[in-house]
Each structure stands twice: as C-alpha cells, then as structure tokens.
Coordinates of C-alpha atoms and ligand atoms in Angstrom, one line a residue:
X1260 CA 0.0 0.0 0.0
X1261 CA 2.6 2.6 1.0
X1262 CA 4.7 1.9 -2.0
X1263 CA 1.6 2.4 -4.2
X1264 CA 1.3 5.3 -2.4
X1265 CA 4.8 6.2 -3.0
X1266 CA 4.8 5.2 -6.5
X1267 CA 1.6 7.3 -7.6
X1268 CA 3.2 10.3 -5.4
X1269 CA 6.7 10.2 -7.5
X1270 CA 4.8 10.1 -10.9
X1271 CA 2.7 13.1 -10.2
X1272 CA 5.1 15.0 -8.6
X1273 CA 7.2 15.0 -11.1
X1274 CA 5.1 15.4 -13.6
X1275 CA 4.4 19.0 -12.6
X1276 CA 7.7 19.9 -11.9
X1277 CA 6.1 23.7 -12.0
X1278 CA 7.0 26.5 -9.1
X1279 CA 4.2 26.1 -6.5
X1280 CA 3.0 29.6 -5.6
X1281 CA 2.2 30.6 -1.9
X1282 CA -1.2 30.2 -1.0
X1283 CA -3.6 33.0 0.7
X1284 CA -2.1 34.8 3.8
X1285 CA -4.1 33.1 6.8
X1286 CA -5.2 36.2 8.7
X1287 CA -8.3 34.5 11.0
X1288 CA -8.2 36.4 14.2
X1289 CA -6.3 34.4 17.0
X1290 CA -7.1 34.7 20.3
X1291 CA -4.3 35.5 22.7
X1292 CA -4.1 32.2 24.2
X1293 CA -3.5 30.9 20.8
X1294 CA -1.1 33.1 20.0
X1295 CA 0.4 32.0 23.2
X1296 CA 0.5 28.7 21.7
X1297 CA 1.7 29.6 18.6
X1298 CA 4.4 31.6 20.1
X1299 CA 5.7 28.7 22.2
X1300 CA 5.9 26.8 19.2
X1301 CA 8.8 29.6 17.7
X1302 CA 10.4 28.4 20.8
X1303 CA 11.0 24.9 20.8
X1304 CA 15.1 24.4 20.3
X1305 CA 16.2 21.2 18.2
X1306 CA 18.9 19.5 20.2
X1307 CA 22.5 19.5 19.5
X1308 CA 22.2 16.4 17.2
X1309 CA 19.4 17.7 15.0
X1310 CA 21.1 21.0 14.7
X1311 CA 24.8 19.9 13.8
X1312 CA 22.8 17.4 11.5
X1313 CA 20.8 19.8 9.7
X1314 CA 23.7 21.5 8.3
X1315 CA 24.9 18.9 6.7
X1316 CA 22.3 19.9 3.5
X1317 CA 23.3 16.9 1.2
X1318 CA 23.7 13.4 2.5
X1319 CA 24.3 10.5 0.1
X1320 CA 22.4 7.5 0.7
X1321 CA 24.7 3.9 -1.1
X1322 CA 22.3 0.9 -1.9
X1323 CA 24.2 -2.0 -2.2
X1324 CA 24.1 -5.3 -1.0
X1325 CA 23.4 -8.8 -2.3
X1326 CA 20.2 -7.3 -4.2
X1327 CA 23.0 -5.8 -6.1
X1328 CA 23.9 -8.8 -7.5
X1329 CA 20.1 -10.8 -8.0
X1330 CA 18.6 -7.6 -9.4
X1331 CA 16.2 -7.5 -7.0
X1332 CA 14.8 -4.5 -5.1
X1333 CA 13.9 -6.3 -2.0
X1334 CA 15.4 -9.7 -1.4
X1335 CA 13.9 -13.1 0.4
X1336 CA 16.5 -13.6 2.5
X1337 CA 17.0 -16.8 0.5
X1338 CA 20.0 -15.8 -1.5
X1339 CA 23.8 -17.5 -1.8
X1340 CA 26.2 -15.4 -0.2
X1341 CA 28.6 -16.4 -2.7
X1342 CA 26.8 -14.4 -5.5
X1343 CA 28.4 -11.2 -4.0
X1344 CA 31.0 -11.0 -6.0
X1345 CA 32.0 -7.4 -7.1
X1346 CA 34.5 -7.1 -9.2
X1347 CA 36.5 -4.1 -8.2
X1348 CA 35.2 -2.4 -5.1
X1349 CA 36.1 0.5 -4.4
X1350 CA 34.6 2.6 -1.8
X1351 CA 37.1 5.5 -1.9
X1352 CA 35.7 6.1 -5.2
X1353 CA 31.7 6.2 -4.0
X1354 CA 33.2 8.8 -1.2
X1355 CA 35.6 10.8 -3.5
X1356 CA 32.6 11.0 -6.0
X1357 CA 30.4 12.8 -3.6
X1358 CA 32.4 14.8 -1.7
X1359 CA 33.4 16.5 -4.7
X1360 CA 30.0 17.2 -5.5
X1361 CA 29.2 18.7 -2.2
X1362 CA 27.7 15.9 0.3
X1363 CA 28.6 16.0 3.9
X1364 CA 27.4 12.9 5.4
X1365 CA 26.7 9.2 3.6
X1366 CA 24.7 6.2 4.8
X1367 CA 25.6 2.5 3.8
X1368 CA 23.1 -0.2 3.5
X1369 CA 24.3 -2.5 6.0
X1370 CA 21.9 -4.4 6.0
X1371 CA 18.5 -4.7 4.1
X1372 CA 15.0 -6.6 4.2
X1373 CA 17.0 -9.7 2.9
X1374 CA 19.4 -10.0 6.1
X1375 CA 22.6 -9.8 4.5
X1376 CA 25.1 -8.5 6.3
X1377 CA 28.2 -6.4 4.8
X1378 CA 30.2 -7.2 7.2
X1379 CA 31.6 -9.7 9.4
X1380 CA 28.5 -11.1 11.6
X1381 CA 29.1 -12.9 14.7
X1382 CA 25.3 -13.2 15.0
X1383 CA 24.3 -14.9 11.2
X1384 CA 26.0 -16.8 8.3
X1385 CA 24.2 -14.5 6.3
X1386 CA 27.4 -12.4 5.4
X1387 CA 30.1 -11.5 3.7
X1388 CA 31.7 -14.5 6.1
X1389 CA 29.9 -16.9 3.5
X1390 CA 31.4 -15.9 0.2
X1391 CA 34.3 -16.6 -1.6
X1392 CA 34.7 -12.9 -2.3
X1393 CA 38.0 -12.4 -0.8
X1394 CA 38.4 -15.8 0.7
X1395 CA 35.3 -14.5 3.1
X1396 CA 37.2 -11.9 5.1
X1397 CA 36.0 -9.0 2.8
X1398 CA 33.9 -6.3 5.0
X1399 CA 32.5 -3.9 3.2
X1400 CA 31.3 -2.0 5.8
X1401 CA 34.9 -1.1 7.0
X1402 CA 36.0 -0.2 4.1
X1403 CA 32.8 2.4 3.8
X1404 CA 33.6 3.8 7.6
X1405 CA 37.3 3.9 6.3
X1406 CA 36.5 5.7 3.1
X1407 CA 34.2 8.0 5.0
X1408 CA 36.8 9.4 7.3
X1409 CA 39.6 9.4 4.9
X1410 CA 37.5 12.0 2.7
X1411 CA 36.2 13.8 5.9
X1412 CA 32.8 12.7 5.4
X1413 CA 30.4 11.8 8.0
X1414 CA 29.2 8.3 8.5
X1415 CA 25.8 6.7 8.6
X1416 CA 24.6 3.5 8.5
X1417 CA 21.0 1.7 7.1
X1418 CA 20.5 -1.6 9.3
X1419 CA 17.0 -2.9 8.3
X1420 CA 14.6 -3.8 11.2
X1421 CA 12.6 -6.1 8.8
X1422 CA 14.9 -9.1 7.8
X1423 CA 13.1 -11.8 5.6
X1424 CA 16.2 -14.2 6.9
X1425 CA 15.6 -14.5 10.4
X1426 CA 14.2 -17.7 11.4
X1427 CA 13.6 -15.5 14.6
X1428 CA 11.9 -12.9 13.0
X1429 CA 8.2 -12.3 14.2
X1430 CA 8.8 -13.1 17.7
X1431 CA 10.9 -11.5 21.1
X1432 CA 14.2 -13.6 20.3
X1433 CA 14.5 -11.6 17.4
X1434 CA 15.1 -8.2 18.9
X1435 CA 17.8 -9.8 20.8
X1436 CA 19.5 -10.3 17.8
X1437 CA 18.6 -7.6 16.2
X1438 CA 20.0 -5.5 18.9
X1439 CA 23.5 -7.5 19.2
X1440 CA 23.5 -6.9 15.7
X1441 CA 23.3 -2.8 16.6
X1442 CA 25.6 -3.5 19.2
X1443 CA 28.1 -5.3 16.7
X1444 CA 28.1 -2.5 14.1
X1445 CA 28.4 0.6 16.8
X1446 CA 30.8 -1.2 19.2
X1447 CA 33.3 -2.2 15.9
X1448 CA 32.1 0.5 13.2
X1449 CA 31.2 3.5 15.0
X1450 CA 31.0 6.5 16.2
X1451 CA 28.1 6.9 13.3
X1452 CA 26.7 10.5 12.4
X1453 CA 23.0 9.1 11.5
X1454 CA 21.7 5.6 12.3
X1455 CA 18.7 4.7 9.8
X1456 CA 15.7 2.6 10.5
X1457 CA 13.1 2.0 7.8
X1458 CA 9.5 1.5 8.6
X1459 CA 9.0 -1.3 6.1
X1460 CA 8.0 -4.5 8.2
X1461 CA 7.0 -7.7 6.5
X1462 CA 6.7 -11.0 7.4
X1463 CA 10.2 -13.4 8.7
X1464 CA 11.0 -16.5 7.1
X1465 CA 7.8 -18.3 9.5
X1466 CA 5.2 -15.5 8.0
X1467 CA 5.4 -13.8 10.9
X1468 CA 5.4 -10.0 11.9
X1469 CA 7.7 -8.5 13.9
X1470 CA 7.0 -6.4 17.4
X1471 CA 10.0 -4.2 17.4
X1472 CA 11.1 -3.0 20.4
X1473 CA 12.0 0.6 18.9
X1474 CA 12.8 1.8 22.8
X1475 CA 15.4 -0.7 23.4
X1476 CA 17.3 -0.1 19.9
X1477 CA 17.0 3.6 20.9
X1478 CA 18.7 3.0 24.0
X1479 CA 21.5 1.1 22.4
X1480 CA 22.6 3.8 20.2
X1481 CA 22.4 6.8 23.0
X1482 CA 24.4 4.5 24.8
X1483 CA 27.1 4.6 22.5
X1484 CA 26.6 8.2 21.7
X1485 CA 27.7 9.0 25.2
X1486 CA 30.2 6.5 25.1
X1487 CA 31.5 8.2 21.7
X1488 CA 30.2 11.9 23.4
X1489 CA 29.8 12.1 19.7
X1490 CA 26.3 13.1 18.3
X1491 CA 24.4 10.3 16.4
X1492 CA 20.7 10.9 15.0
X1493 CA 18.4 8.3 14.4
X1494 CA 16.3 9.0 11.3
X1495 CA 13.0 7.6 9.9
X1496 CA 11.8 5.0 11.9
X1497 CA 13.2 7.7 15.0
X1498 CA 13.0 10.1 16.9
X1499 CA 15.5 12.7 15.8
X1500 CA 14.8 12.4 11.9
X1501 CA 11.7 12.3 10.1
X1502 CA 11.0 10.7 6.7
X1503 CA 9.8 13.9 4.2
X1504 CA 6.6 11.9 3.4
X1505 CA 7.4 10.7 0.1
X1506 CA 10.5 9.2 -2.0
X1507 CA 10.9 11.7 -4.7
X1508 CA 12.9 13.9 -2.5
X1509 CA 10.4 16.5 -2.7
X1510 CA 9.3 18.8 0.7
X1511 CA 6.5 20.5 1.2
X1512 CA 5.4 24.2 0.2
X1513 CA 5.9 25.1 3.9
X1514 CA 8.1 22.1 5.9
X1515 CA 7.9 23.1 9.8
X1516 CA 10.1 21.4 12.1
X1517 CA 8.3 22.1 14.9
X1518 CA 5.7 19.7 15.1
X1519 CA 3.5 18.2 17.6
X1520 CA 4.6 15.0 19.2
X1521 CA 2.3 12.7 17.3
X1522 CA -0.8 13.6 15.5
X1523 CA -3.0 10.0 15.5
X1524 CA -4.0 7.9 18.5
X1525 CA -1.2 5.1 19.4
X1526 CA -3.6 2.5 17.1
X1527 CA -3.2 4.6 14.0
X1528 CA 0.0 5.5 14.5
X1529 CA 1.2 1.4 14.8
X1530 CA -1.3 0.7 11.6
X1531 CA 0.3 3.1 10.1
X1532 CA 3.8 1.9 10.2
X1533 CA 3.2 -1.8 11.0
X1534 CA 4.8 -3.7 13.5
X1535 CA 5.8 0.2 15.4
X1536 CA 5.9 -0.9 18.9
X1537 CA 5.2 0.9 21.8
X1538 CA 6.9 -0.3 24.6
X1539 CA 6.5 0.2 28.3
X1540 CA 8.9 3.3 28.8
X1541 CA 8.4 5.4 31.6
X1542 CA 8.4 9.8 31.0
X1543 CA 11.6 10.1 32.7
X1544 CA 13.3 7.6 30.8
X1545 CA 11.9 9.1 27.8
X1546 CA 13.5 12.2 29.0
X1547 CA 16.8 11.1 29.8
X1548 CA 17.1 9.7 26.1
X1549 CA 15.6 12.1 24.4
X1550 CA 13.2 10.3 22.9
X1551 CA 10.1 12.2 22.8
X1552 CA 9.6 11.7 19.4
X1553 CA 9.0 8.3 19.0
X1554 CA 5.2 8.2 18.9
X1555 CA 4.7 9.8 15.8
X1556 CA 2.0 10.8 13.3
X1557 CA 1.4 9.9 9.6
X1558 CA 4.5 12.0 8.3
X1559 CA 2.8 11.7 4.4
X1560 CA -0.1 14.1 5.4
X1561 CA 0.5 17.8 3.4
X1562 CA 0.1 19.6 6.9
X1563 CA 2.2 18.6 9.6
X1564 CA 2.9 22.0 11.7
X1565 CA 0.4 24.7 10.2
X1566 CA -0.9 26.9 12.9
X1567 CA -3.8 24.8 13.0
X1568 CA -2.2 21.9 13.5
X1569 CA 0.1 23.7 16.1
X1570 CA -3.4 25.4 18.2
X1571 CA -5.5 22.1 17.7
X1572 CA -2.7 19.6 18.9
X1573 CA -1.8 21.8 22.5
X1574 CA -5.5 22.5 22.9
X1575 CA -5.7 19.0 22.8
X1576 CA -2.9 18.3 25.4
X1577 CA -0.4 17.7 23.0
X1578 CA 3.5 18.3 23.4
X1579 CA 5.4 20.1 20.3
X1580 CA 8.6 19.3 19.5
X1581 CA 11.4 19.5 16.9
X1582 CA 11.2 17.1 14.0
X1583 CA 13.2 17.8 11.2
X1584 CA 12.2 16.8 7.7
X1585 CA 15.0 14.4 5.5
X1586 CA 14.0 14.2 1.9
X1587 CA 14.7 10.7 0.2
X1588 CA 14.9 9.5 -3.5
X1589 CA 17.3 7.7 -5.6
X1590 CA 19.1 8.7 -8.4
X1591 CA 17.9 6.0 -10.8
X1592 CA 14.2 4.8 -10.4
X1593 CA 15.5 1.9 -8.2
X1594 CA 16.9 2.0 -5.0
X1595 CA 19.5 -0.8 -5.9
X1596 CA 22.1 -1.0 -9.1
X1597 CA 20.0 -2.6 -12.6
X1598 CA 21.9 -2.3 -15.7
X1599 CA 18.6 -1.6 -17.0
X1600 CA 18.5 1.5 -15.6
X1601 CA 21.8 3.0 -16.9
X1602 CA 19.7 5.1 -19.3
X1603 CA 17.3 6.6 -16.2
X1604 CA 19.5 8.4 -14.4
X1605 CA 17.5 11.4 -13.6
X1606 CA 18.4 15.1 -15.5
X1607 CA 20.5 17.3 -14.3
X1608 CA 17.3 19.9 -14.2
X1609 CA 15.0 17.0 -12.8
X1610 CA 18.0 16.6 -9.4
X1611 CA 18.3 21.0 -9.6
X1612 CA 14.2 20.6 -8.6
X1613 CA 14.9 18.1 -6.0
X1614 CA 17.7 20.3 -4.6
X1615 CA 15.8 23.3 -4.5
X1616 CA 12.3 21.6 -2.9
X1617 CA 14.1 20.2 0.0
X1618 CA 17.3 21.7 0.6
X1619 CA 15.4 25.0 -0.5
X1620 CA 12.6 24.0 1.8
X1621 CA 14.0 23.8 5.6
X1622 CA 14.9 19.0 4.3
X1623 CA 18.4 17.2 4.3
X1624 CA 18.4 15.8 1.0
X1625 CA 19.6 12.4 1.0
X1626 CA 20.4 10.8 -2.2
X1627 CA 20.9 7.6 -3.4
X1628 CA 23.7 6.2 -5.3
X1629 CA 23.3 2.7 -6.3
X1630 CA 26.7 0.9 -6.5
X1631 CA 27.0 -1.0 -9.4
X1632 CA 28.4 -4.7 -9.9
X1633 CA 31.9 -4.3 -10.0
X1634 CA 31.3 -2.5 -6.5
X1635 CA 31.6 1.2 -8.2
X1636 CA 29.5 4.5 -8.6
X1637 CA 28.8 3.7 -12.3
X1638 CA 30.2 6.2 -14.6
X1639 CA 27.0 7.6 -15.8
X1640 CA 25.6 8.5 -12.1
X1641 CA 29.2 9.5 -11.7
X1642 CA 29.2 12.4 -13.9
X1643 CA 25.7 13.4 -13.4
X1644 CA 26.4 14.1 -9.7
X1645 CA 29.4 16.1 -10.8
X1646 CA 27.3 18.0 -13.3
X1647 CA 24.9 18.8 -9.8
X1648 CA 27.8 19.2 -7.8
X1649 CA 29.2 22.1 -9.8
X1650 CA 25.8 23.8 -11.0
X1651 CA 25.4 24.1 -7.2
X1652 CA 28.4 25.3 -6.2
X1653 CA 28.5 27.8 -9.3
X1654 CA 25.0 29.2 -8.6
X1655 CA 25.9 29.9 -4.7
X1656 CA 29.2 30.8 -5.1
X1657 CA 29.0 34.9 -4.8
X1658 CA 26.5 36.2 -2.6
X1659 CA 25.4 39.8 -4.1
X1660 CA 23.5 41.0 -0.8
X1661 CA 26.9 40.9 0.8
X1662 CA 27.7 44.1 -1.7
X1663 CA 24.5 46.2 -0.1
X1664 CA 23.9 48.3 2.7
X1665 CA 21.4 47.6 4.6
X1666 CA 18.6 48.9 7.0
X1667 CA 15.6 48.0 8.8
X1668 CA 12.6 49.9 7.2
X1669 CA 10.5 49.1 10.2
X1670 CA 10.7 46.9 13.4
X1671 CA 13.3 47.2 15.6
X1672 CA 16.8 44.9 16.5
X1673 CA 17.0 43.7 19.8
X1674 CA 20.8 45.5 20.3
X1675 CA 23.3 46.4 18.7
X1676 CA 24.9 43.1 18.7
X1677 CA 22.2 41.6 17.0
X1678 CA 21.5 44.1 14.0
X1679 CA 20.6 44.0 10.5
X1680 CA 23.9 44.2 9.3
X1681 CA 24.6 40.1 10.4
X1682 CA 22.4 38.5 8.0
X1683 CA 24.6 40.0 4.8
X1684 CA 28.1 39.6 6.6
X1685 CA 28.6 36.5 5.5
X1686 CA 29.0 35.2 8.4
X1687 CA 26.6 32.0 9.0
X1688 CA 27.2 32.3 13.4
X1689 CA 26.2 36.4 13.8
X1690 CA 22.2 37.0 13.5
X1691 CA 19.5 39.3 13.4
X1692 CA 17.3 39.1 16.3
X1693 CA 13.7 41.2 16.6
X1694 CA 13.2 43.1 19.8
X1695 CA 10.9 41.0 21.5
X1696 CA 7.5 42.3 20.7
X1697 CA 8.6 42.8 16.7
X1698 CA 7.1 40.4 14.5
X1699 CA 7.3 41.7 11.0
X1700 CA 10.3 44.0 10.7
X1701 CA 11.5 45.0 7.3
X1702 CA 14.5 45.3 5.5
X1703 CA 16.3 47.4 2.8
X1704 CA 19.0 46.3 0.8
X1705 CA 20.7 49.4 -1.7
X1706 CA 23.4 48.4 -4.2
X1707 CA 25.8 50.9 -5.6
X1708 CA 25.2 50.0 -8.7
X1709 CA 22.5 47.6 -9.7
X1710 CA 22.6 43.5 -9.6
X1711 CA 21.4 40.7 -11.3
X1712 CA 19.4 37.9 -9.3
X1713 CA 17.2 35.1 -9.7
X1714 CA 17.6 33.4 -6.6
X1715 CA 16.8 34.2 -3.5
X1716 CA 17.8 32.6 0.1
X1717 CA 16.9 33.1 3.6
X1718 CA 17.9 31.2 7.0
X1719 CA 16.1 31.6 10.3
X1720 CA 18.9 31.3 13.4
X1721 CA 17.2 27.6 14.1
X1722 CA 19.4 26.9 17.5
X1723 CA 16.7 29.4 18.7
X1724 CA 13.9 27.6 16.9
X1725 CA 11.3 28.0 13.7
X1726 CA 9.1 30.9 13.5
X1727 CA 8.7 32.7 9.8
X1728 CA 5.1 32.4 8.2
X1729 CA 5.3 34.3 5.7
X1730 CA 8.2 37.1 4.0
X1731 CA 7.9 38.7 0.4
X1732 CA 10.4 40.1 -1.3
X1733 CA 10.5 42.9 -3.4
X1734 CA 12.8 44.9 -5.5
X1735 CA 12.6 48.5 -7.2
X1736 CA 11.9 49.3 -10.5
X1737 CA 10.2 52.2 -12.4
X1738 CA 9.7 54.0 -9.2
X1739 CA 8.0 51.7 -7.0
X1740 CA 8.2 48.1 -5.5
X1741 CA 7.6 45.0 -6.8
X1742 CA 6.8 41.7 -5.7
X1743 CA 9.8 39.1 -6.4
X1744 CA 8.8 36.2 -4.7
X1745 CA 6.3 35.2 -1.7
X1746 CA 6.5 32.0 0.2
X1747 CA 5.9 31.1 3.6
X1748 CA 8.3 28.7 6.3
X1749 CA 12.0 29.3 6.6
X1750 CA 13.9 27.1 8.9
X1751 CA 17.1 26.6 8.4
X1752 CA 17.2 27.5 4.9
X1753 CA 14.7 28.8 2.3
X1754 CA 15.5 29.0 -1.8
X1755 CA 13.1 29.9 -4.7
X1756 CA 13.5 30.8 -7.9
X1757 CA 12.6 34.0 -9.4
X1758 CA 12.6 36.0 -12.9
X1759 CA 16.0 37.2 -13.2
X1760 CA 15.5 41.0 -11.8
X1761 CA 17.8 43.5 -12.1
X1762 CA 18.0 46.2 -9.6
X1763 CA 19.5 48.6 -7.1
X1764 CA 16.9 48.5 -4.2
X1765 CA 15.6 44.8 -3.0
X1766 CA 13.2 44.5 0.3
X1767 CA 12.7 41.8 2.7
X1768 CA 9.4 42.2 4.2
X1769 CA 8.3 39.5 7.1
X1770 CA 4.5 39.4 7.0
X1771 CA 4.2 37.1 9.7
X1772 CA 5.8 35.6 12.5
X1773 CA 5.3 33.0 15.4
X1774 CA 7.3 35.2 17.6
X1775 CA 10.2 37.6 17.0
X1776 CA 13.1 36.7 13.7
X1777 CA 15.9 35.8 14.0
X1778 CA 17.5 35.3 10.9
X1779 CA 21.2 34.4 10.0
X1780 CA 21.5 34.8 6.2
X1781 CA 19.9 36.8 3.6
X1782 CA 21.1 35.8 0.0
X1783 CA 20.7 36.8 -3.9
X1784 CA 22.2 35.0 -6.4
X1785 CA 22.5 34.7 -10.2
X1786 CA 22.0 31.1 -10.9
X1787 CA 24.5 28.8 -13.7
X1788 CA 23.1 28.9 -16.8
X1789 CA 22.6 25.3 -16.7
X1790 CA 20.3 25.6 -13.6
X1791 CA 17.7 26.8 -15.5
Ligands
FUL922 C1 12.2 1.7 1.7 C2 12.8 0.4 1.5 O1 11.9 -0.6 1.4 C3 13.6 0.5 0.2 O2 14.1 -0.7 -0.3 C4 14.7 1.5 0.4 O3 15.6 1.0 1.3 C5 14.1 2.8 0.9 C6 15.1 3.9 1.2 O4 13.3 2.6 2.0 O5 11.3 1.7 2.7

C-alpha cells in the first residue's frame, strides 16, 4: 500500500515539476491564548544532534548489497552469499565522487530486508563470512567507515529492522539479535553520524510479523553516543529524523520542524507503520534519552505544523517538538544497481528541482547512489552528480546581498549586537534578532550600482527555533516596489526561484511571524546557466 502510495506520489510529482505559488495569507483572528501557543511553538530548540545534522544539506544514501547482484529491489533472505561477488570495489571512489559534488554525510546499506550482512556477523551466516569474495574476510562496511573518514565525510549507517532471513523474526528472540546486531556495528564500526531505520516491516522467514522494540534499539545507540560523546541521529523510523513523506525527495510548500509530538492515536500511528511498537517506557526515561519523538504521526499528510495543527494539537494536550524533515529519493528509479537502468539516471534539471524543494525548503536531501556490480558509482551516475555538484556550487558561489547596505525599514533589533547588518556579513554564526515584541520587521538592501538575481535565500537562526510564516520580497523598478517572490516557512534555509531582476533597491518584508526573527542569512544569487 505505502509503496503504491509512494509510487503514484513520484509520478505526479514529477510530472508538474512547476513552481508552487504561496497560498492565501491566513489572517483568521487568533485569540491571545493561541497566540500563546503559537508563540511557544517559535520556541521549541532542536537539540544539538538535529542542529549539527541539519547543516549537513546533502547526505548520500549507497544501496548495495546482495540485491545488487540478483537484481532485485527487495530480497527473500533466501539468497547465496557467494553471488556477492564485485569485481572491483572501491569505496574510496563512491566517497571521492560525492564529496566532490558537495555531500557531507553518507549512509551505507548495511543491512536490508533480505538480512545480508556487509560485514563480518558474529550473530548470522548470512554475510560476507559466507562468500568466496576475498576468501570470506572481505567487509564492506569497514572499508565504507574507512573511506568516510579518509574524505572527511560523515558516516551513517541503514541496518533494516525487517529481515526476511531470520528464522527468529516475528517473535521476542528476534530483537535480541537484532539489537546484538546494533551492538556489533556501533561497538566495531562506530561512532556513526546518523543511524537509519526503515519502517518497512514484512513478514520473517515463518510469516510472521515482527514487534520491534524501537525503545530498546534507541537505547543502544544513545548509549554509545555517550560512550562516543559524539552526536548520532536516528532518522526515519526515529526520533531525531523524520522521513519527508514521500520518496521523490520533494518537501513540502511550507516544511515546519516544529511539530506536535504525534498527530494519531497510538492504534493509527502502529497501523500506520506496521509492526511500530510501543513499549512500556516510563516519561523520565523518555526524557533522559531524548526520545520524545517516538510516537509519531502519519508524516505523508500535506500539513504537519500549520498553525492549525500547532493550536489544535496543544489544545488538545499535546506536546510540540522539533522534527526535522530528511528528503529521500534515488538517483535512478530503483533503490538498488540494474543495468537496466543505466539510461534513467535522472536530468541534471529533474535533481536541480529536488535540490531546491528540500534543501530549498528547511529538508536534508539524502540521495541515493546505487553501486553498481563491479562495486563502483557507475560512470554515468558518476558524472551526473558532478554536473549537480558544480551547477550548485557555481550558482551559490557569490552572494550579491553581501555588496548592499542595509537597513531596517520598520521593526526594531534587539541591540546592537544583534543588527541588520549580520544576515549579509557572511558570516553563517552572527544574527539578526527582533526586539521581543517585533514580528514583521522590514528590510532594505541598496546596491551601488544595480545587480542581477534570480535566486533568493533566507535562513532563520534555528538553534533558537522555527518561526517565519510568511516574507515577500520585493525589489525596485520604475519608481516603485515589486513583488519578487512570496513564500511562507524558513527554517534553516529557504530558496526559490525568481525571474532574473535587475535592480539597485531589493526588500525583505516579514509578513508574519510566530514570535520575534531571528535570521542568519539573507542571500541573492545569479543562478548557472545550466540551472535553469
Ligand atoms: C524503503 C525500502 O523498502 C527501500 O528498499 C529503500 O531502502 C528505501 C530507502 O526505504 O522503505
């Protein structure tokens, strides 16, 4: 069902790969104990984890496994190790390959749905233990980790709940082994910067469904993020990262991270994501861990943390928290490496849309590379991720707002230390910050001589949490102002696309507002001709 869902979602989104314009200003009259609400909202913090991973931006997500080698998307577990047999791994060349193009962090398939393990399992034969590739001590995994850290790149790691090999599966012994497994991979692998979980959840081997006990994999990895005192978010099927919704990579027209803790009864929620377990866990405990987020809502629904949403949920006793969105989709239309599919991998312009609606909308894009058989980024993902890397870098490369002077038209700065003048200094740690009962201040930018955008940017100052609505920007021309562009959230970062304007006077105008700015960065850019 969800990957009908998923399936029907990627055609049409693509389809109308059109600018969506910014729907009606909602200006119902709130009460003041909603505004209340709404202003506590613009308040919640993301923790250290969430924030240090946010900035991150690109994350590239490597499919590979023994699917790789069966052409199969999701395998039964059944497979013989010995048909992994690449021919020429090299993971330095996966990690060189997006580094260059920009990616901070990258996640390995460990393990998927069909149990097989790229590494050295003390818990299954179900590993690269069981081939003949390299006399069975190969361990891809390592080599990954290695890569990772060579390049500088931060390291993630996919180990699927679901696992179609287990004769275990579908009962408690199972999450036994799925947690020495965990324990395996962060005690000899880690520190990790992300662990993943997917919701997918099957039947085992005896047709049975699985009762995962989410808490107690939780616990595992704080554990060894305190052990590490390195920061480790757990993404998806978690409670530091939430999936986007969809697997096109595509956000939504306003992506709040500030949601409320879940928006279905407990019922729903497990139906929802099958075999999601709610364990026993006390609130302190929850506390401790920082695992508020793990009763979650449907995170496919278009609103997740409209004021609506926001006013209805704490009326109804709710808690909000910080839930940031990560954007998923694959380079090719499968997840894993098909020959078939050397001719699909997607256009340059089709991955420049997926940049700009969820890095451009307040997501982590995470996207896949599928290894091919010899073990290699093949050559024709290869260069298309190169094209991306340096259309990106080209089109944000000079900032023109950091030529302007600036001013605030109306609203006021908090202090001195906190004026206008940070969010075109270049400078991604000094901010802006509204005195406390300013809402919609305005800004002025004036050239010296007139520029040439048609991109804009904005970033909120998230460490002290999500609260833009609405902004419009405008720019002069012909004696008077004109609108540019008009959308709603920010978060950390906000893109869109305009006409290409040229002018000496631009305008930021902040129309609404949970609670006072803050905003780090104001940009305008002139985009590659190749990012059309
Ligand atoms: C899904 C999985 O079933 C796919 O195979 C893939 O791993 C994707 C990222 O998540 O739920």
């Amino acid at each position: 069902m969800r990957l009908l869902f998923v399936f029907l979602l990627a055609c049409v989104s693509f389809s109308c790969m059109v600018e969506e314009t910014a729907p009606p200003i909602d200006d119902r009259n709130y009460s003041s104990e909603e505004l209340d609400i709404l202003k506590s909202a613009g308040h919640i913090k993301p923790s250290s984890r969430q924030l240090e991973w946010q900035k991150d931006e690109l994350t590239a997500f490597f499919h590979f496994g023994i699917n790789t080698f069966t052409g199969r998307e999701w395998g039964n577990g059944e497979e013989d190790p010995n048909l992994f047999q690449p021919s020429n791994l090299d993971t330095d060349q996966w990690i060189k390959t997006i580094k260059d193009a920009g990616f901070k962090l990258a996640i390995l398939t460990a393990k998927h749905h069909d149990g097989f393990c790229l590494w050295q399992s003390d818990y299954t034969d179900h590993d690269l233990g069981s081939t003949s590739w390299m006399d069975g001590k190969g361990d891809v995994l390592r080599d990954f980790v290695d890569s990772c850290r060579k390049y500088g790149i931060r390291v993630g790691v996919y180990i699927s709940p679901w696992d179609r090999n287990q004769s275990s599966y579908g009962s408690d012994e199972y999450n036994t082994y799925f947690k020495n497994q965990l324990t395996e991979v962060l005690e000899n692998y880690g520190p990790f910067d992300e662990v993943w979980f997917d919701g997918a959840c099957g039947e085992g081997p005896n047709g049975k469904k699985q009762i995962y006990d989410w808490e107690g994999y939780y616990r595992i990895i704080r554990e060894f993020e305190q052990r590490y005192n390195k920061n480790c978010v757990i993404a998806v099927s978690g409670p530091d990262v939430r999936w986007v919704g969809n697997e096109s990579g595509l956000s939504r027209f306003n992506e709040w991270s500030v949601l409320p803790v879940h928006t279905l009864s407990q019922d729903d929620v497990q139906q929802q994501f099958e075999g999601y377990h709610f364990e026993d866990i006390t609130d302190e405990e929850r506390e401790s861990l920082d695992l508020k987020n793990i009763s979650r809502g449907d995170g496919t629904v278009k609103d997740l943390g409209s004021r609506s949403q926001i006013i209805s949920s704490v009326k109804g006793g709710m808690d909000l928290t910080w839930y940031p969105a990560e954007a998923d989709v694959s380079i090719r239309p499968g997840w894993f490496y098909h020959s078939s599919q050397d001719s699909k991998v997607k256009s340059l312009s089709h991955l420049l849309h997926i940049y700009y609606y969820s890095v451009g909308r307040n997501s982590n894009l995470l996207l896949n590379f599928p290894p091919d058989k010899r073990g290699l980024v093949h050559e024709n993902d290869a260069s298309r991720i190169k094209e991306f890397g340096d259309v990106i870098r080209s089109t944000f490369k000079k900032n023109l707002a950091e030529e302007a002077s600036i001013r605030l038209v109306s609203g006021l700065a908090v202090s001195q230390e906190f004026s206008e003048k940070n969010i075109i200094d270049g400078d991604l740690l000094t901010f802006f910050r509204a005195a406390s009962d300013c809402y919609t201040p305005s800004f002025e930018l004036s050239f010296e001589s007139p520029v040439t955008f048609n991109r804009v940017m904005l970033q909120e100052n998230i460490a002290e949490g999500q609260r833009i609505e609405r902004c419009e920007i405008e720019f002069f021309e012909n004696g008077s102002w004109v609108n540019a562009t008009t959308f709603g959230s920010v978060g950390y970062k906000r893109i869109l696309k305009t006409k290409k304007i040229t002018t000496d006077r631009v305008r930021i105008k902040i129309i609404q507002s949970r609670s006072f700015p803050e905003l780090v960065n104001f940009g305008l850019f002139l985009a590659d001709p190749r990012d059309r």
